[in-house]
Amino acid sequence: MALCAPLSVEDQVVQPMVDASPAKWHLAHTTWFFETFVLPEPVFDPAFAQLFNSYYEAVGPRVDRPRRGMLTRPSLERVHAYRAQVDERVARGLAEGVLDPARVELGLHHEQQHQELILTDAKYVLGTQPLRPAYRATDRGASSSPAPLGWRSHDGGITQVGSPGGFAFDNELPRHDVLVHPFQLATRALANAEVQAFVADGGYRDPRHWLSDGWTTVVREGWTAPLYWHEDALYDLAGVRAIDPAETACHLSYYEADAIARWLGARLPTEFEWEVAAAPLDPARGNFADDDRLHPRRDGALFGDVWEWTQSSYSAYPGYRPLAGALGEYNGKFMSGQQVLRGGSCFTPRGHVRATYRNYFPPAARWQMTGVRLAKDAA
Amino acid sequence: MALCAPLSVEDQVVQPMVDASPAKWHLAHTTWFFETFVLPEPVFDPAFAQLFNSYYEAVGPRVDRPRRGMLTRPSLERVHAYRAQVDERVARGLAEGVLDPARVELGLHHEQQHQELILTDAKYVLGTQPLRPAYRATDRGASSSPAPLGWRSHDGGITQVGSPGGFAFDNELPRHDVLVHPFQLATRALANAEVQAFVADGGYRDPRHWLSDGWTTVVREGWTAPLYWHEDALYDLAGVRAIDPAETACHLSYYEADAIARWLGARLPTEFEWEVAAAPLDPARGNFADDDRLHPRRDGALFGDVWEWTQSSYSAYPGYRPLAGALGEYNGKFMSGQQVLRGGSCFTPRGHVRATYRNYFPPAARWQMTGVRLAKDAA
Amino acid sequence: MALCAPLSVEDQVVQPMVDASPAKWHLAHTTWFFETFVLPEPVFDPAFAQLFNSYYEAVGPRVDRPRRGMLTRPSLERVHAYRAQVDERVARGLAEGVLDPARVELGLHHEQQHQELILTDAKYVLGTQPLRPAYRATDRGASSSPAPLGWRSHDGGITQVGSPGGFAFDNELPRHDVLVHPFQLATRALANAEVQAFVADGGYRDPRHWLSDGWTTVVREGWTAPLYWHEDALYDLAGVRAIDPAETACHLSYYEADAIARWLGARLPTEFEWEVAAAPLDPARGNFADDDRLHPRRDGALFGDVWEWTQSSYSAYPGYRPLAGALGEYNGKFMSGQQVLRGGSCFTPRGHVRATYRNYFPPAARWQMTGVRLAKDAA
Amino acid sequence: MALCAPLSVEDQVVQPMVDASPAKWHLAHTTWFFETFVLPEPVFDPAFAQLFNSYYEAVGPRVDRPRRGMLTRPSLERVHAYRAQVDERVARGLAEGVLDPARVELGLHHEQQHQELILTDAKYVLGTQPLRPAYRATDRGASSSPAPLGWRSHDGGITQVGSPGGFAFDNELPRHDVLVHPFQLATRALANAEVQAFVADGGYRDPRHWLSDGWTTVVREGWTAPLYWHEDALYDLAGVRAIDPAETACHLSYYEADAIARWLGARLPTEFEWEVAAAPLDPARGNFADDDRLHPRRDGALFGDVWEWTQSSYSAYPGYRPLAGALGEYNGKFMSGQQVLRGGSCFTPRGHVRATYRNYFPPAARWQMTGVRLAKDAA
């Protein structure tokens, strides 16, 4: 609710592209999730079962994703009433000890995921319309040059990956051994300076840097720079301003991440290389949504700032078992055509991510808060 | 403003298909029209010139039509302020006698056209989302059977068509002679009863009734009945209710109008046959938006109820001259791929239409308040 | 068969766009037409009923139009055998007097229409592939300047149009009175010189010249000149050569015809203006396929050279009755979304056209041999 | 050339879908490959550099893939002349010892890949047109039931994968260690019997079996069975005949493979599980194109019969280096959006594959000779 406060009613209802769901829908869908999977039965409005089901085939029919932005009814006000009732029922159920704590926890993590999406999608709503209004004002500080790009070496070997315990999504399980070859990981994500150099070198016009599907996308979509760049300026949630070369670059697709890495003579890390490097670190240290910057900054933390594309496609761990019932659709059915991203971003709630956390998006997606950290084989 | 009163802020911002513009956009665009073509210069906000230009290439760049529904900003409130200022400027200009009266009159007729579109497009917003909410309650009365379909004969001969004077759009000019062959025109438009019979006879499944393009459309779109029909019920602005066989049928495309006419052994009138029949009648007598029924009823008036498709494609009259300057784009550039409709509808403001008035839409359009009146050659 | 002689087997099987049917298909379809509508029953191969039906819903299912180019079987050789058998059966039937002469005549006129299409579609096959091979060599003569564009005045009045008797398609009937206003018709069709001037003036970049649908098409298709123009050269069936300014311009869509006419301060004729002007002339005098030039030349004849776009949309004459049975689909079901063209072209067999003949194509079509003759209201 | 012998000239020129290139194009492209990458310089026809380049951006412009089927010229005969000349030049160059043997070898392996594609694409040309002609007659033997599906256990551990030496494509390198967990692999690929059971169980109508992208594809494409199945019959290169339950199932997409595996309570193997199992086997033992059956049979060999989908997405091995120059585009740029397949098929030339060979196709592809072998975690 707080994330939606800077948005007008109008901002919360439209869907400017199929992937960017309205904020009202996010509010209602996360409430629906609690009502469907956490509470004993839905009571608020029988129609909502269909209206706010996202993709759970086993739960029943639902509004087609591209039509989420047509739902002017129920009103935002009524969705707020829905949340209030469900919040109250969950609080009561917790107090009475009648709810499954694992389900409540899952509902909260699901909620956090949609908190990130509210920011991501609101940025798309605001940043792609002609007036490009700010979400809210922030002082960004002066532009500067990025720190030099260093490398940190990691030994290889057999190592365990996947959740060691505590809350985890099913796709982080089971914990298992993998063999990682010695590698180097960059000390920071790529900054705008490196992307500006790629642009200046004609990188968006030279097919030799690109994966075949990536080049097809560049040509079809007319990409000439990251999303939200307009010549020397960019749009962020505070409005339009000059590009700061030192800031971590964001809104890059996997295709762009891969092309820029190749152009720089490096590559993207595998998801396990990333996990090995991140495992010893504190996942709460970094630039997260709670910092209210809502834009990457210029530090080298592995967590926060931007989701970092990996060269690993999203697939099941050996021995993977989806959750039982409809919740089995939460993650497992998306295991094709997507790349794994790691680390969380400045749109992610602090505390939501961990070293084993696996985010995933299709390689052409660039409206997410996504960036690039380079890797290399060991020297 | 009154037409928008029953709509929520959310209802007024979305665009559920490319042809159905948001109510907020209609409010702003008609205001823009006055500011651009009637007032000496725009002063409210320079950005609005681009935001609310519909299709006037000569005025400059504009928001692509399919993106009108992305404009969450300016807010509805600010559009209301825009209207208030422009209204005030127009009133003052009229009082001071500094405005061109012909431009003011054109602005008012333009406004009336968009009043009809506000109702048409709001119906689409409300009637195509899952909850199908009512715009406002109305008592429709009991169902009944339609009056028998009679025929009225008209002599042919050389007759004058086109505007005889008074306000007219450029496409009604010049008045000129045409030769009309003797014909008969039905005493009423087709009622739901006839369309129900066509459906029951498998009319939507038999290509032999249809124009080739029409059949392609039926198959591609999966049409099985008029728009807003759901089995034995239909949606109108008062909600979902049983289909009344006696009511004038509406939301039929030209393809459907043509197919049903052929199936009934008749044809659609030409626009001049229609004009000959309508010329002696009072164009203010009929079911118009001012009657607040907002749905066809069951009378035989030529004016009001539904726009009646003619077999005439929309083209220039001999000697046609578009208006000078950007306003020349008002009508002339649409003279291809469209059919003429005559008569006005229950969504049209009373007093807006006349016997010579030419409306036009593409043959597949069915979200407009459109129906069918049959014609025949003289016996 | 003679028209196909310069084509390779390969040239006769492919379909480079949905509208351009393979020559083999034309050979087989015209044979199918005789077997289906002229002969007592099909005997050659039962599968051919479905394979070579074009669009007759009443005859049964058929191969979708876009898949005509997938029919590598039956082979061209077998289609030749099919034709030989059907030709022989028709000849025998004629000799024995057991065939309906009206059906035979219709079959021959149908054949002539497809003769024109074989040339039209072969030009598209050859002219849009990288090597742009010639169909066969022809000497075009030296370039020169076009004759001055003159005007011929015609009185208006009530006049009869439509077939006066003799063979005619159903869409030319019934003969009926129309009222034609006094007009002027250009003494020749537009030449390449005028189109070159339109291009040089930025005509393809200025939306003000174009119908709205036309401009949309120009932008979407990237049109910058007529089809088959490549800078200062054009492709015709003799190969690529310099554009001759004096030649009649061809391969113009209706949108281009309309835009160039408006740019020149004139308009396109109505189909009845054209018919009035053509009625006294000999329809066999002009540049037809039999002349084997297979490209427009530089004369002023109303017949031959290029089909001339009219501003009349294709619709039924008052009292129109389609042929009975499946043949009723020959013309009538196409009466929407098309413009009438008159006069025949250098791809039309001599003797096929007449003053009342109505050809029709959608306004964006430009692969046909189509051009522009200007008209004006009487001075 | 021998593979094309049963095809008519017409069969060799069309392109029924964008992925299925004409046989003539395959003949010319493989020749172009030798002329471009093996011989010192192209001499046959300068235009061929552009006409028959497949996807090498670094070599220059080329015909868009969807337009390969428009190339009626050069003729098949001229392509044969092209091959004869290049064959002769290569033979002479080999005799004179002036060619790079590695390049010659690469050209031969490239040729073998296109031999498989000639069969694959010819099947699509013949099998998707109405007459479904046979490529050539073969006796298939009587139908029967499949052998029981058994399992073979494999120990896990660190093992080497990738080419141990000898000819290999760059994507098989470098040889490196991977950690494979203990697993079981089915003793044979799935047979038609299992797929028939999946169909009978409503498998193609139940979204719960499918990946999300897979279900979208099933609905959009209207899949109800494997490609080339028609009720109880299937098309193979010998024509249409009853489905034999015992035969290895083929023409399954990755989505179908994954769904059927899940429905059977198993999973697809990883590419390294497959490689571990295959490494000790003789890659020449199996049903290959040289056996001239040109359809799977009913044995359990890991090599031949069908390409077996793995759950591994196609990506670079650690330390992967593409070939230098334009040949670097051979494999590397396709490393997104594709799944690895292993083993070779009845369309593959014997001797072309090996245990480390990596084939790859997008998950929706089903026109290739692809099937399913199940895996399981160790009991």
PDB file of C-alpha atoms in Angstrom, chain C residues 21 25 28-33 36-37 47-65 68 71 82 110 114 326 329 333:
ATOM      1  CA  SER C  21      -0.729 -17.708 -57.411  1.00  0.00           C
ATOM      2  CA  TRP C  25      -2.163 -23.425 -60.227  1.00  0.00           C
ATOM      3  CA  ALA C  28      -5.013 -26.323 -63.229  1.00  0.00           C
ATOM      4  CA  HIS C  29      -7.675 -24.017 -61.828  1.00  0.00           C
ATOM      5  CA  THR C  30      -8.931 -22.890 -65.220  1.00  0.00           C
ATOM      6  CA  THR C  31      -9.089 -26.525 -66.251  1.00  0.00           C
ATOM      7  CA  TRP C  32     -10.960 -27.298 -63.037  1.00  0.00           C
ATOM      8  CA  PHE C  33     -13.395 -24.538 -63.905  1.00  0.00           C
ATOM      9  CA  THR C  36     -16.676 -28.351 -62.730  1.00  0.00           C
ATOM     10  CA  PHE C  37     -18.964 -25.896 -64.456  1.00  0.00           C
ATOM     11  CA  ALA C  47      -8.653 -35.074 -55.555  1.00  0.00           C
ATOM     12  CA  PHE C  48      -8.470 -32.187 -57.982  1.00  0.00           C
ATOM     13  CA  ALA C  49     -11.914 -30.909 -56.956  1.00  0.00           C
ATOM     14  CA  GLN C  50     -10.409 -29.776 -53.695  1.00  0.00           C
ATOM     15  CA  LEU C  51      -6.928 -28.945 -54.910  1.00  0.00           C
ATOM     16  CA  PHE C  52      -7.929 -26.447 -57.554  1.00  0.00           C
ATOM     17  CA  ASN C  53     -11.123 -24.876 -56.271  1.00  0.00           C
ATOM     18  CA  SER C  54     -10.292 -21.209 -55.760  1.00  0.00           C
ATOM     19  CA  TYR C  55     -13.033 -19.754 -53.594  1.00  0.00           C
ATOM     20  CA  TYR C  56     -16.315 -21.496 -54.314  1.00  0.00           C
ATOM     21  CA  GLU C  57     -17.663 -22.346 -50.869  1.00  0.00           C
ATOM     22  CA  ALA C  58     -20.662 -24.054 -52.397  1.00  0.00           C
ATOM     23  CA  VAL C  59     -18.452 -26.508 -54.281  1.00  0.00           C
ATOM     24  CA  GLY C  60     -16.769 -27.755 -51.113  1.00  0.00           C
ATOM     25  CA  PRO C  61     -13.525 -27.517 -49.162  1.00  0.00           C
ATOM     26  CA  ARG C  62     -10.341 -26.379 -50.842  1.00  0.00           C
ATOM     27  CA  VAL C  63      -6.679 -25.615 -50.301  1.00  0.00           C
ATOM     28  CA  ASP C  64      -6.226 -22.356 -48.412  1.00  0.00           C
ATOM     29  CA  ARG C  65      -5.069 -19.642 -50.756  1.00  0.00           C
ATOM     30  CA  ARG C  68      -1.210 -22.852 -53.280  1.00  0.00           C
ATOM     31  CA  LEU C  71       1.502 -27.944 -54.158  1.00  0.00           C
ATOM     32  CA  TYR C  82      -5.286 -32.774 -67.068  1.00  0.00           C
ATOM     33  CA  HIS C 110     -12.543 -16.989 -67.069  1.00  0.00           C
ATOM     34  CA  HIS C 114      -6.262 -16.085 -65.656  1.00  0.00           C
ATOM     35  CA  ALA C 326     -22.046 -21.814 -57.027  1.00  0.00           C
ATOM     36  CA  GLU C 329     -19.825 -16.561 -56.010  1.00  0.00           C
ATOM     37  CA  LYS C 333     -19.249 -11.791 -52.802  1.00  0.00           C
TER      38      LYS C 333
END
